[in-house]
Every structure is written in structure tokens, then in C-alpha cells.
Amino acid sequence: MEITKLSGVGVKRAEALAAAGINTVADLLNHFPRDYDDRSNVKTIAELTPDAVNTLRGVVAYEPENASLRLIITKAVVKDHTGTLELVWFNQPYLKKYFKKGGEYIFTGKVRALSYGGADAGPRLQMQSPDYEPSGNGVELSGGRIVPIYTPPKQFSQKTFRALIHQALQLAGTGTFSGETSAFFEFIPSGIREKFSLCGREIAVRNIHFPGCMGEQFRASGTTSPGDDALFLAARRRLVFEELFFMQLTLASMKTAVAARPGLLLANTDYMPFLQSLPFAPTKAQIRVLGEIVADISGGNQMNRLIQGDVGSGKTAVAMAASYLAVKNGYQSAMMAPTDVLANQLYAGFKKIFTPLGFEPVLLTGSLSAKTRRDTLTKITDGRAPIIIGTHALIQAGVNYNNLGLCITDEQHRFGVNQRLSLTRKGNTPHTLVMTATPIPRTLGLILYGDLDISVIDELPPDRQEIKTYCVDSRYRERVHGFIRKETEQGQQVYIICPAISAAVSDGMNTGDMHEETHTQSGSKAEMQNVLNYTQELSAALPGIRIAFLHGRMKPAEKEQIMGSFKSGEIQVLVSTTVIEVGVHVENATLMVIENAERFGLSQLHQLRGRVGRSGLQSYCVMLSDIKNEQTQARMKAMAQTTDGFKLAELDLEQRGSGDFFGTRQHGLPAFTIANLYRDMEILKEAQEAVLKLHEFSLTSEESDAIRRRTEEVSANIFQMREIGVSL
Ligand code: ADP
Ligand code: MG
């Protein structure tokens, strides 16, 4: 149903809603709250708790006043049967007219005890900048209940958006708002709902927006409190199940569709000339995976394969071998990496191997000069570039390939499913290879890589020594300096990781929300080391050692230059943020120092540590942290005990407090509207079971149609995949 049918939604608001993907009343109701604020405990003035947020119902005693100081202060006095209270707002002069003397309102805001209260009267209380709403005329949405908090579209306040949802809920299911396009339409068949104890969609949608407050008819019998947990949980469970169910159905359908799709036949599968040009003999695992790739690309169907292999297991060589076969068969190969630094490094590696073989790779990143970019694009389009290495630049509009036969994404966990698909869409059913070092449990793998076949490189090159790992606190910093001196004197190189760029800035590329999360969850209060100050201090402490820094806010050319100097050995110690986390390869680096180790999750620590130990040399990792809480200690211990990425990933998952494992940054998980894999693992398993056993539910044709339609919708919305041909 069209959104403009709602009162208060004109052309402008409809546009703002559309920009947030809300075109219909059903879309609006599928925009779930991101959080809730329990304001169901309404107090009297006498009961108010100072220095806390309180909800209060009261009558405005006098006409409010505006006072103009440096800002305009609106004051209102509110009374109830227990007393009076002063309320203030800043720079909202229109409120003076909004509140009517004698009118009853509900307020929620912080109550402060003002120090200059009369000596005998105790401290005078004042409520500051409260949220407000007329009371006593039926519906209260912002107080006296559990209040939903949304991420409202631009131009909407919480309050207007909340009111709009409320209006839509009242209309939904009635008159023109019912039927198939209603938000209440049921696309989970009753058989599945029964089996997994899922409530109906109408109850779910109503209760997810206004838990426990949507009227008696939807309240389960025997429940009393407005914060009706059971009903809210049932609503949430149903919607989470639904989201995960359709997500997986979409991925499964994509896989079936791809498997049935004819692929380019790469008949020439002789990779010996390539292997002979490598400076090492491939491991058994590399050869096995290469065999799986060969079977795919010469079998007539499109390859869609994930290569999972721990850091340093030699995934690049396998990617090169596949590229070799693509170009040998006359097709182009494109490989996408998540950072400039990594793309440059891959490019250099490919050039070394492929130039002598007669194939000249090109590099495409966002930081090329206009002329180089133009030339490169021409070569890509006219086919003179057989091998293309780059960043996200590879999937931008305006990049047209001549005959793309193979797409590779490196460090797939740093990309979304969509970005991977975007690269594939640049060709005509090209073969696809994605690589990741992040081992993930099977259940999650189905969500991330449900449409892919999986190969595992479960063996490191033979000459590798275990990285010795130590966990210390800052009392050992002197000794760490000594260690740095010793390694550099022996001609080795050192990485130092700090979580922030400067005292004021964390590294937007890699810290951001995820670290905030880790930070609060570990309750750490330790000062954050930052790259700029650290470099200065270390240079002072270790004169004569060549130290430089690197972070995500530097210009790509600068980064490249620094990485180049580090690779050549000119720089001995590199102080960096986690920009060097993925893929970076400098064999001569043998010591990794991680400052504020408490701020990183296990998977990330493992990635960081993987920057050393990339040759036959003994390497070391020193993690510094002054945080002694249990979780941090457990992480440190795990890191010291094992270098097995799979084990660490499992531990990471067990330590559910970390919040890191499911950071979408680390894994490229699709953005869910309500599901939270960290919390909803059990529901995920049930949804998986439902998808796998769908045929056992003997669906009617209406039920299958509904599922099919919804799956098409999900795949169009989330993956921009149309007509994937959902097979049930
Ligand atoms: P990752 O799997 O983390 O991407 P890389 O592909 O960067 O690992 O490989 C790490 C290092 O190991 C590189 O220097 C690479 O040349 C080397 N390497 C790869 N395979 C072998 C092998 N079979 N024997 C010896 N060294 C190898
Ligand atoms: Mg790699």
C-alpha cells in the first residue's frame, strides 16, 4: 500500500522515506526498532530519582517562559498531586507556545539536583531537555511504555517516525492495507511455524514495534506487565527466524542456479609451466586445491569456489595458478584486494612471475594518475591486459572488461557478498575464486558462503617455525625496546601495532565501531597508544634505528612509498595501525609488537601475528596489555598457546563477549535488519534445518508461491540478484 495514504506523509516525506528504502506501508512496518527505552515506570514528582532519567506525568502550572542568556532557555513548571517541578529546554523557543497552561503531558528526561536549593528544602530538582508528549487523550507513544527507538530516515525525528509507525500499525490489516502486500501477510507456512513454535507475522510485527502495549487482543493470556517479555521474545524470535530462513533460502537458490549455469570451458589445464616458474615446490594442500579448481573450470559449469587457508598457507600461489590457466585459455583474470597496500603487493608478486611467462599484469586502484588510469582502462577494455590486479576500483562503473574469465577476491572476509558478486557481474558467467584466512564455523559459513564450494589449504609451507608469542604488561616496555634493538641489529625488521592514529583519531579504516565495541565490552580503561606519538617516543628511545609510521588516513601514494621502503629494508621498524593487518608480506620481518592488545579480537590478533613468520626465520609476537580482566587474559593465553587459526576462531566464538567475531568488518556478513548472529546462533540452526528439510513440509502451491516470492524479494533487495529461479 502506498505510503502517501498515511496522514502526514506528503510528497517530501514520501521521498525521504523512499530514500531509506521505504515505499509502502509494509516496508515501513518492516523497519524494526534498533533498540528500546523502557519508560513504563511513570513516577510522581515526589518519587523522582535525581541524576537519573525519569518519566513523569504532570500538568503545566503556568505559561512557560523564555529567558535569553547565551542561549534561549524555556522554563516550564509542572505539577502533580505530590508537588511541582521545573523543566528546562535550551534553544527551542517554540516550546513556550507548545505547552498550554493546564495541559497534561508526559515527560522523560534527566533529573538534576541543583546545588542552590534552599537549605531547609533540600536540593531543588530540575528536569533537563525532557522528551515530551501530550498525555491523557488516549495514546502515549513516548512514555508510560516501552518506547521503540528507530534509525529514522533523514528528516524524521524519533517522535514523528514513531507516530508514523503507530499510525501504520492501526491501519495495517484493515481495508486496503490488508492482503498480500500487507506487512502482516504470512509467508512462513503453518507447518513450519508449528514445528519451530513461531508466532504469526501480525503478532510479531505489532509486538516488535510496541512490545506489550498493542492492546489486549494480542496479549498472550496470563501476562500482566506491559513489558511483556514472553510476547516480545516470541515476536523477535519469529522475525529473526524469518530473516535467516529467507537469507539462507536465497543463498541456496543462488548456489543451485549457479551450479546449473553453463560456465566457460577452460580446456587447457596444463599448469606445469607455471609451477616450474615458482621459486618453491608447492605443498600437497596447494596441489590438491589446484586440482579442485581444474576440475571446476574444465567441467563445463561455472566455478564458485572459496579457498580457506590460514595466514601464510600460500593462497596467492594458488590464485596465480588459476590466473595462469585463465590467461592460457585466452581469458582475462581479475583479482581484487581490500586495500591499496595489498593490491600493490599482489601486483608486484604477479609481475615477477607473469612477466617472464609473457603476460604483463596491470594495476587498477583509486590512486592512479588520470593518464595511467585512462591507459589502464583502455588496456582492460581492448583485452591487452590479461591480468588485472586492483582494489574496489575493479568493480566501479566505467571499468569494462574484454573477456573476463576468472574473478578472484582476496581476503573475502573484508568484502561483502555484494562486492564479490559485483566483480562476477563484470563478466559473462566468469569463474569465481574467493580466498579467506578467516576460518569460520560451518553454521556461519552457510550464511557467508552458502553459495560457494569450499576448498581448504590445511598445510603451511614446510620451512615455517612456530611464532613464539609472549603476553606482557607495560612494565616490560624497556625490555621490548631491547628486543627491537636486538632484532634490528641482526638485520631483521619489526612491526608495531597501535590502535589509534593520533591522540584524537582512531584509524577509521579499521577501528571504528568494532573497536568501540571491544572496548566497552572488555571494560578497558587503558590509555590507547597512537601511531604518531609512539613513533616520536620510540625514535627518541632508540636513536639510530630507522623508524616510520603508516596509517589509514595517509594518501595511497604515501602508504605505498612507506611499504616500499619497509620491504626494501630501508625502514627497520614500522609503527602502524591495523592497516597492515591483511595480507601484507615482508619475509624479513620477524618481530610483531601489539600495543593495547586488549582492544583486538582473537581473529584479528591472529591476522596481525600472521605478518611475521613468513619465511624460515624464527619469529616473535609480543602482545602488550595492562588490562587484567578475565576475558583479556583468556585471549592472551589462547594466543600464546596456539597458532592454529581454526582453533582460535572457535575460541573466539566461545568467548561470546568479544563482540569481535561477528563484526561485519571481519567477515563481510550481510547486514541483517533484526538477526544478530552473536545472539541468535540457535535460531540460525533452526532456520538452516527448516531450509534443508523444506521438502518434508508438504507445502501447498500457495505456500510455495509465497516463499518463492519472498525469496526473490530478498535476493533482489540484498544481493541485487534478480530472477535467480528459486527452487523449492
Ligand atoms: P596467504 O595464504 O596468507 O595469502 P601467501 O600466499 O602470501 O600466504 O604466502 C606466504 C609466503 O609463503 C609467500 O612468501 C609465498 O611465496 C610463500 N609460499 C607459498 N607457498 C609456498 C610453498 N609451497 N613453499 C614455500 N613457500 C611458499
Ligand atoms: Mg594472502
PDB file of N, CA, C and O in Angstrom, residues 486-549:
ATOM      1  N   LYS A 486      67.679  -5.612  19.344  1.00  0.00           N
ATOM      2  CA  LYS A 486      68.386  -6.842  19.021  1.00  0.00           C
ATOM      3  C   LYS A 486      67.988  -7.348  17.626  1.00  0.00           C
ATOM      4  O   LYS A 486      68.849  -7.681  16.810  1.00  0.00           O
ATOM      5  N   GLU A 487      66.700  -7.396  17.343  1.00  0.00           N
ATOM      6  CA  GLU A 487      66.259  -7.893  16.042  1.00  0.00           C
ATOM      7  C   GLU A 487      66.799  -7.023  14.906  1.00  0.00           C
ATOM      8  O   GLU A 487      67.268  -7.529  13.898  1.00  0.00           O
ATOM      9  N   THR A 488      66.720  -5.701  15.105  1.00  0.00           N
ATOM     10  CA  THR A 488      67.179  -4.827  14.025  1.00  0.00           C
ATOM     11  C   THR A 488      68.692  -4.931  13.844  1.00  0.00           C
ATOM     12  O   THR A 488      69.187  -4.877  12.723  1.00  0.00           O
ATOM     13  N   GLU A 489      69.412  -5.102  14.967  1.00  0.00           N
ATOM     14  CA  GLU A 489      70.868  -5.262  14.839  1.00  0.00           C
ATOM     15  C   GLU A 489      71.218  -6.502  14.043  1.00  0.00           C
ATOM     16  O   GLU A 489      72.215  -6.555  13.329  1.00  0.00           O
ATOM     17  N   GLN A 490      70.353  -7.529  14.162  1.00  0.00           N
ATOM     18  CA  GLN A 490      70.602  -8.760  13.407  1.00  0.00           C
ATOM     19  C   GLN A 490      70.088  -8.662  11.973  1.00  0.00           C
ATOM     20  O   GLN A 490      70.032  -9.657  11.258  1.00  0.00           O
ATOM     21  N   GLY A 491      69.645  -7.468  11.595  1.00  0.00           N
ATOM     22  CA  GLY A 491      69.203  -7.278  10.212  1.00  0.00           C
ATOM     23  C   GLY A 491      67.741  -7.603   9.979  1.00  0.00           C
ATOM     24  O   GLY A 491      67.262  -7.607   8.852  1.00  0.00           O
ATOM     25  N   GLN A 492      66.989  -7.900  11.057  1.00  0.00           N
ATOM     26  CA  GLN A 492      65.571  -8.209  10.891  1.00  0.00           C
ATOM     27  C   GLN A 492      64.736  -6.937  11.021  1.00  0.00           C
ATOM     28  O   GLN A 492      65.239  -5.892  11.408  1.00  0.00           O
ATOM     29  N   GLN A 493      63.449  -7.075  10.728  1.00  0.00           N
ATOM     30  CA  GLN A 493      62.560  -5.920  10.796  1.00  0.00           C
ATOM     31  C   GLN A 493      61.396  -6.164  11.751  1.00  0.00           C
ATOM     32  O   GLN A 493      61.085  -7.301  12.084  1.00  0.00           O
ATOM     33  N   VAL A 494      60.764  -5.040  12.160  1.00  0.00           N
ATOM     34  CA  VAL A 494      59.786  -5.103  13.244  1.00  0.00           C
ATOM     35  C   VAL A 494      58.516  -4.335  12.869  1.00  0.00           C
ATOM     36  O   VAL A 494      58.580  -3.249  12.307  1.00  0.00           O
ATOM     37  N   TYR A 495      57.365  -4.916  13.204  1.00  0.00           N
ATOM     38  CA  TYR A 495      56.099  -4.193  13.128  1.00  0.00           C
ATOM     39  C   TYR A 495      55.660  -3.828  14.546  1.00  0.00           C
ATOM     40  O   TYR A 495      55.799  -4.644  15.462  1.00  0.00           O
ATOM     41  N   ILE A 496      55.096  -2.643  14.704  1.00  0.00           N
ATOM     42  CA  ILE A 496      54.451  -2.306  15.970  1.00  0.00           C
ATOM     43  C   ILE A 496      53.043  -1.832  15.654  1.00  0.00           C
ATOM     44  O   ILE A 496      52.857  -0.958  14.804  1.00  0.00           O
ATOM     45  N   ILE A 497      52.058  -2.418  16.313  1.00  0.00           N
ATOM     46  CA  ILE A 497      50.672  -2.042  16.040  1.00  0.00           C
ATOM     47  C   ILE A 497      50.111  -1.210  17.192  1.00  0.00           C
ATOM     48  O   ILE A 497      50.195  -1.597  18.355  1.00  0.00           O
ATOM     49  N   CYS A 498      49.564  -0.044  16.866  1.00  0.00           N
ATOM     50  CA  CYS A 498      48.855   0.778  17.848  1.00  0.00           C
ATOM     51  C   CYS A 498      47.407   0.908  17.369  1.00  0.00           C
ATOM     52  O   CYS A 498      47.162   1.011  16.175  1.00  0.00           O
ATOM     53  N   PRO A 499      46.456   0.953  18.304  1.00  0.00           N
ATOM     54  CA  PRO A 499      45.066   1.028  17.861  1.00  0.00           C
ATOM     55  C   PRO A 499      44.651   2.383  17.291  1.00  0.00           C
ATOM     56  O   PRO A 499      43.708   2.451  16.505  1.00  0.00           O
ATOM     57  N   ALA A 500      45.323   3.473  17.664  1.00  0.00           N
ATOM     58  CA  ALA A 500      44.880   4.791  17.198  1.00  0.00           C
ATOM     59  C   ALA A 500      45.946   5.453  16.328  1.00  0.00           C
ATOM     60  O   ALA A 500      47.119   5.096  16.378  1.00  0.00           O
ATOM     61  N   ILE A 501      45.505   6.439  15.538  1.00  0.00           N
ATOM     62  CA  ILE A 501      46.443   7.181  14.692  1.00  0.00           C
ATOM     63  C   ILE A 501      47.133   8.282  15.488  1.00  0.00           C
ATOM     64  O   ILE A 501      48.346   8.387  15.523  1.00  0.00           O
ATOM     65  N   SER A 502      46.306   9.125  16.123  1.00  0.00           N
ATOM     66  CA  SER A 502      46.865  10.194  16.942  1.00  0.00           C
ATOM     67  C   SER A 502      46.075  10.194  18.233  1.00  0.00           C
ATOM     68  O   SER A 502      45.167   9.390  18.416  1.00  0.00           O
ATOM     69  N   ALA A 503      46.415  11.118  19.127  1.00  0.00           N
ATOM     70  CA  ALA A 503      45.712  11.152  20.405  1.00  0.00           C
ATOM     71  C   ALA A 503      44.213  11.341  20.188  1.00  0.00           C
ATOM     72  O   ALA A 503      43.393  10.902  20.976  1.00  0.00           O
ATOM     73  N   ALA A 504      43.863  11.972  19.051  1.00  0.00           N
ATOM     74  CA  ALA A 504      42.447  12.283  18.838  1.00  0.00           C
ATOM     75  C   ALA A 504      41.743  11.316  17.891  1.00  0.00           C
ATOM     76  O   ALA A 504      40.539  11.164  17.937  1.00  0.00           O
ATOM     77  N   VAL A 505      42.479  10.645  17.034  1.00  0.00           N
ATOM     78  CA  VAL A 505      41.839   9.909  15.942  1.00  0.00           C
ATOM     79  C   VAL A 505      42.166   8.420  15.979  1.00  0.00           C
ATOM     80  O   VAL A 505      43.324   8.034  16.016  1.00  0.00           O
ATOM     81  N   SER A 506      41.130   7.612  15.951  1.00  0.00           N
ATOM     82  CA  SER A 506      41.398   6.196  15.756  1.00  0.00           C
ATOM     83  C   SER A 506      41.378   5.968  14.250  1.00  0.00           C
ATOM     84  O   SER A 506      40.882   6.781  13.495  1.00  0.00           O
ATOM     85  N   ASP A 507      41.903   4.866  13.796  1.00  0.00           N
ATOM     86  CA  ASP A 507      42.008   4.667  12.364  1.00  0.00           C
ATOM     87  C   ASP A 507      40.679   4.251  11.770  1.00  0.00           C
ATOM     88  O   ASP A 507      40.229   3.133  11.920  1.00  0.00           O
ATOM     89  N   GLY A 508      40.058   5.203  11.075  1.00  0.00           N
ATOM     90  CA  GLY A 508      38.733   4.970  10.523  1.00  0.00           C
ATOM     91  C   GLY A 508      38.653   3.740   9.647  1.00  0.00           C
ATOM     92  O   GLY A 508      37.603   3.138   9.516  1.00  0.00           O
ATOM     93  N   MET A 509      39.748   3.361   9.043  1.00  0.00           N
ATOM     94  CA  MET A 509      39.683   2.224   8.142  1.00  0.00           C
ATOM     95  C   MET A 509      39.431   0.918   8.869  1.00  0.00           C
ATOM     96  O   MET A 509      38.775   0.041   8.380  1.00  0.00           O
ATOM     97  N   ASN A 510      39.982   0.827  10.034  1.00  0.00           N
ATOM     98  CA  ASN A 510      39.912  -0.477  10.658  1.00  0.00           C
ATOM     99  C   ASN A 510      39.430  -0.501  12.096  1.00  0.00           C
ATOM    100  O   ASN A 510      39.088  -1.534  12.606  1.00  0.00           O
ATOM    101  N   THR A 511      39.423   0.634  12.730  1.00  0.00           N
ATOM    102  CA  THR A 511      38.945   0.601  14.106  1.00  0.00           C
ATOM    103  C   THR A 511      37.450   0.862  14.083  1.00  0.00           C
ATOM    104  O   THR A 511      36.686  -0.008  13.797  1.00  0.00           O
ATOM    105  N   GLY A 512      37.036   2.091  14.308  1.00  0.00           N
ATOM    106  CA  GLY A 512      35.619   2.380  14.178  1.00  0.00           C
ATOM    107  C   GLY A 512      34.785   1.572  15.148  1.00  0.00           C
ATOM    108  O   GLY A 512      35.239   1.219  16.224  1.00  0.00           O
ATOM    109  N   ASP A 513      33.567   1.250  14.719  1.00  0.00           N
ATOM    110  CA  ASP A 513      32.601   0.676  15.661  1.00  0.00           C
ATOM    111  C   ASP A 513      33.070  -0.603  16.318  1.00  0.00           C
ATOM    112  O   ASP A 513      32.861  -0.815  17.490  1.00  0.00           O
ATOM    113  N   MET A 514      33.739  -1.410  15.544  1.00  0.00           N
ATOM    114  CA  MET A 514      34.112  -2.697  16.107  1.00  0.00           C
ATOM    115  C   MET A 514      34.983  -2.536  17.343  1.00  0.00           C
ATOM    116  O   MET A 514      34.773  -3.191  18.357  1.00  0.00           O
ATOM    117  N   HIS A 515      35.942  -1.643  17.246  1.00  0.00           N
ATOM    118  CA  HIS A 515      36.818  -1.477  18.404  1.00  0.00           C
ATOM    119  C   HIS A 515      36.110  -0.833  19.568  1.00  0.00           C
ATOM    120  O   HIS A 515      36.359  -1.164  20.707  1.00  0.00           O
ATOM    121  N   GLU A 516      35.221   0.091  19.250  1.00  0.00           N
ATOM    122  CA  GLU A 516      34.431   0.676  20.318  1.00  0.00           C
ATOM    123  C   GLU A 516      33.753  -0.439  21.097  1.00  0.00           C
ATOM    124  O   GLU A 516      33.749  -0.478  22.295  1.00  0.00           O
ATOM    125  N   GLU A 517      33.215  -1.377  20.324  1.00  0.00           N
ATOM    126  CA  GLU A 517      32.504  -2.482  20.938  1.00  0.00           C
ATOM    127  C   GLU A 517      33.438  -3.288  21.833  1.00  0.00           C
ATOM    128  O   GLU A 517      33.148  -3.548  22.991  1.00  0.00           O
ATOM    129  N   THR A 518      34.561  -3.655  21.271  1.00  0.00           N
ATOM    130  CA  THR A 518      35.520  -4.442  22.037  1.00  0.00           C
ATOM    131  C   THR A 518      35.900  -3.673  23.288  1.00  0.00           C
ATOM    132  O   THR A 518      35.987  -4.220  24.373  1.00  0.00           O
ATOM    133  N   HIS A 519      36.067  -2.397  23.095  1.00  0.00           N
ATOM    134  CA  HIS A 519      36.492  -1.533  24.178  1.00  0.00           C
ATOM    135  C   HIS A 519      35.506  -1.595  25.338  1.00  0.00           C
ATOM    136  O   HIS A 519      35.867  -1.933  26.448  1.00  0.00           O
ATOM    137  N   THR A 520      34.238  -1.311  25.058  1.00  0.00           N
ATOM    138  CA  THR A 520      33.283  -1.270  26.155  1.00  0.00           C
ATOM    139  C   THR A 520      33.100  -2.649  26.758  1.00  0.00           C
ATOM    140  O   THR A 520      32.989  -2.793  27.953  1.00  0.00           O
ATOM    141  N   GLN A 521      33.132  -3.662  25.892  1.00  0.00           N
ATOM    142  CA  GLN A 521      32.850  -4.981  26.432  1.00  0.00           C
ATOM    143  C   GLN A 521      33.960  -5.508  27.323  1.00  0.00           C
ATOM    144  O   GLN A 521      33.704  -6.265  28.241  1.00  0.00           O
ATOM    145  N   SER A 522      35.175  -5.117  27.040  1.00  0.00           N
ATOM    146  CA  SER A 522      36.234  -5.601  27.910  1.00  0.00           C
ATOM    147  C   SER A 522      36.397  -4.650  29.086  1.00  0.00           C
ATOM    148  O   SER A 522      37.199  -4.883  29.974  1.00  0.00           O
ATOM    149  N   GLY A 523      35.631  -3.594  29.074  1.00  0.00           N
ATOM    150  CA  GLY A 523      35.656  -2.660  30.195  1.00  0.00           C
ATOM    151  C   GLY A 523      37.023  -2.029  30.369  1.00  0.00           C
ATOM    152  O   GLY A 523      37.404  -1.607  31.452  1.00  0.00           O
ATOM    153  N   SER A 524      37.795  -1.942  29.275  1.00  0.00           N
ATOM    154  CA  SER A 524      39.159  -1.466  29.431  1.00  0.00           C
ATOM    155  C   SER A 524      39.188   0.044  29.574  1.00  0.00           C
ATOM    156  O   SER A 524      38.434   0.758  28.946  1.00  0.00           O
ATOM    157  N   LYS A 525      40.085   0.508  30.424  1.00  0.00           N
ATOM    158  CA  LYS A 525      40.211   1.933  30.607  1.00  0.00           C
ATOM    159  C   LYS A 525      41.631   2.364  30.215  1.00  0.00           C
ATOM    160  O   LYS A 525      42.006   3.493  30.415  1.00  0.00           O
ATOM    161  N   ALA A 526      42.404   1.402  29.705  1.00  0.00           N
ATOM    162  CA  ALA A 526      43.799   1.711  29.443  1.00  0.00           C
ATOM    163  C   ALA A 526      43.907   2.771  28.359  1.00  0.00           C
ATOM    164  O   ALA A 526      43.104   2.825  27.444  1.00  0.00           O
ATOM    165  N   GLU A 527      44.915   3.596  28.484  1.00  0.00           N
ATOM    166  CA  GLU A 527      45.148   4.634  27.505  1.00  0.00           C
ATOM    167  C   GLU A 527      45.519   3.980  26.178  1.00  0.00           C
ATOM    168  O   GLU A 527      46.215   2.979  26.132  1.00  0.00           O
ATOM    169  N   MET A 528      45.023   4.558  25.087  1.00  0.00           N
ATOM    170  CA  MET A 528      45.301   3.970  23.794  1.00  0.00           C
ATOM    171  C   MET A 528      46.605   4.496  23.235  1.00  0.00           C
ATOM    172  O   MET A 528      46.797   5.693  23.139  1.00  0.00           O
ATOM    173  N   GLN A 529      47.470   3.602  22.827  1.00  0.00           N
ATOM    174  CA  GLN A 529      48.702   4.031  22.182  1.00  0.00           C
ATOM    175  C   GLN A 529      48.353   4.515  20.775  1.00  0.00           C
ATOM    176  O   GLN A 529      47.511   3.923  20.105  1.00  0.00           O
ATOM    177  N   ASN A 530      48.987   5.587  20.341  1.00  0.00           N
ATOM    178  CA  ASN A 530      48.719   6.040  18.982  1.00  0.00           C
ATOM    179  C   ASN A 530      49.994   6.136  18.157  1.00  0.00           C
ATOM    180  O   ASN A 530      51.089   6.353  18.677  1.00  0.00           O
ATOM    181  N   VAL A 531      49.819   5.932  16.882  1.00  0.00           N
ATOM    182  CA  VAL A 531      50.929   5.783  15.945  1.00  0.00           C
ATOM    183  C   VAL A 531      51.873   6.985  15.956  1.00  0.00           C
ATOM    184  O   VAL A 531      53.098   6.833  16.000  1.00  0.00           O
ATOM    185  N   LEU A 532      51.296   8.197  15.946  1.00  0.00           N
ATOM    186  CA  LEU A 532      52.143   9.386  15.810  1.00  0.00           C
ATOM    187  C   LEU A 532      53.026   9.601  17.035  1.00  0.00           C
ATOM    188  O   LEU A 532      54.247   9.736  16.924  1.00  0.00           O
ATOM    189  N   ASN A 533      52.418   9.622  18.236  1.00  0.00           N
ATOM    190  CA  ASN A 533      53.221   9.813  19.437  1.00  0.00           C
ATOM    191  C   ASN A 533      54.210   8.677  19.643  1.00  0.00           C
ATOM    192  O   ASN A 533      55.353   8.884  20.026  1.00  0.00           O
ATOM    193  N   TYR A 534      53.745   7.479  19.384  1.00  0.00           N
ATOM    194  CA  TYR A 534      54.575   6.298  19.607  1.00  0.00           C
ATOM    195  C   TYR A 534      55.842   6.373  18.762  1.00  0.00           C
ATOM    196  O   TYR A 534      56.942   6.090  19.222  1.00  0.00           O
ATOM    197  N   THR A 535      55.680   6.777  17.505  1.00  0.00           N
ATOM    198  CA  THR A 535      56.824   6.858  16.605  1.00  0.00           C
ATOM    199  C   THR A 535      57.855   7.847  17.145  1.00  0.00           C
ATOM    200  O   THR A 535      59.056   7.574  17.148  1.00  0.00           O
ATOM    201  N   GLN A 536      57.331   8.994  17.630  1.00  0.00           N
ATOM    202  CA  GLN A 536      58.236  10.001  18.208  1.00  0.00           C
ATOM    203  C   GLN A 536      58.982   9.456  19.404  1.00  0.00           C
ATOM    204  O   GLN A 536      60.201   9.558  19.506  1.00  0.00           O
ATOM    205  N   GLU A 537      58.214   8.866  20.315  1.00  0.00           N
ATOM    206  CA  GLU A 537      58.825   8.371  21.543  1.00  0.00           C
ATOM    207  C   GLU A 537      59.829   7.265  21.266  1.00  0.00           C
ATOM    208  O   GLU A 537      60.910   7.226  21.852  1.00  0.00           O
ATOM    209  N   LEU A 538      59.475   6.377  20.345  1.00  0.00           N
ATOM    210  CA  LEU A 538      60.366   5.268  20.047  1.00  0.00           C
ATOM    211  C   LEU A 538      61.645   5.767  19.366  1.00  0.00           C
ATOM    212  O   LEU A 538      62.737   5.275  19.641  1.00  0.00           O
ATOM    213  N   SER A 539      61.495   6.765  18.498  1.00  0.00           N
ATOM    214  CA  SER A 539      62.676   7.328  17.835  1.00  0.00           C
ATOM    215  C   SER A 539      63.623   7.918  18.863  1.00  0.00           C
ATOM    216  O   SER A 539      64.845   7.815  18.734  1.00  0.00           O
ATOM    217  N   ALA A 540      63.045   8.545  19.905  1.00  0.00           N
ATOM    218  CA  ALA A 540      63.877   9.114  20.960  1.00  0.00           C
ATOM    219  C   ALA A 540      64.535   8.004  21.776  1.00  0.00           C
ATOM    220  O   ALA A 540      65.700   8.095  22.161  1.00  0.00           O
ATOM    221  N   ALA A 541      63.786   6.932  22.021  1.00  0.00           N
ATOM    222  CA  ALA A 541      64.300   5.847  22.859  1.00  0.00           C
ATOM    223  C   ALA A 541      65.318   4.985  22.122  1.00  0.00           C
ATOM    224  O   ALA A 541      66.208   4.402  22.732  1.00  0.00           O
ATOM    225  N   LEU A 542      65.174   4.881  20.802  1.00  0.00           N
ATOM    226  CA  LEU A 542      66.061   4.005  20.030  1.00  0.00           C
ATOM    227  C   LEU A 542      66.753   4.789  18.915  1.00  0.00           C
ATOM    228  O   LEU A 542      66.480   4.585  17.734  1.00  0.00           O
ATOM    229  N   PRO A 543      67.662   5.698  19.286  1.00  0.00           N
ATOM    230  CA  PRO A 543      68.306   6.507  18.255  1.00  0.00           C
ATOM    231  C   PRO A 543      69.106   5.611  17.306  1.00  0.00           C
ATOM    232  O   PRO A 543      69.613   4.576  17.721  1.00  0.00           O
ATOM    233  N   GLY A 544      69.157   6.000  16.050  1.00  0.00           N
ATOM    234  CA  GLY A 544      69.946   5.237  15.082  1.00  0.00           C
ATOM    235  C   GLY A 544      69.141   4.162  14.369  1.00  0.00           C
ATOM    236  O   GLY A 544      69.585   3.619  13.372  1.00  0.00           O
ATOM    237  N   ILE A 545      67.961   3.844  14.894  1.00  0.00           N
ATOM    238  CA  ILE A 545      67.131   2.848  14.204  1.00  0.00           C
ATOM    239  C   ILE A 545      66.149   3.580  13.299  1.00  0.00           C
ATOM    240  O   ILE A 545      65.566   4.589  13.683  1.00  0.00           O
ATOM    241  N   ARG A 546      65.989   3.090  12.096  1.00  0.00           N
ATOM    242  CA  ARG A 546      65.133   3.784  11.127  1.00  0.00           C
ATOM    243  C   ARG A 546      63.672   3.375  11.318  1.00  0.00           C
ATOM    244  O   ARG A 546      63.282   2.244  11.041  1.00  0.00           O
ATOM    245  N   ILE A 547      62.915   4.348  11.839  1.00  0.00           N
ATOM    246  CA  ILE A 547      61.520   4.082  12.203  1.00  0.00           C
ATOM    247  C   ILE A 547      60.581   4.929  11.346  1.00  0.00           C
ATOM    248  O   ILE A 547      60.855   6.097  11.108  1.00  0.00           O
ATOM    249  N   ALA A 548      59.497   4.348  10.890  1.00  0.00           N
ATOM    250  CA  ALA A 548      58.495   5.132  10.150  1.00  0.00           C
ATOM    251  C   ALA A 548      57.113   4.680  10.577  1.00  0.00           C
ATOM    252  O   ALA A 548      56.964   3.676  11.268  1.00  0.00           O
ATOM    253  N   PHE A 549      56.105   5.467  10.190  1.00  0.00           N
ATOM    254  CA  PHE A 549      54.744   5.069  10.560  1.00  0.00           C
ATOM    255  C   PHE A 549      53.831   4.954   9.347  1.00  0.00           C
ATOM    256  O   PHE A 549      54.135   5.476   8.267  1.00  0.00           O
TER     257      PHE A 549
END
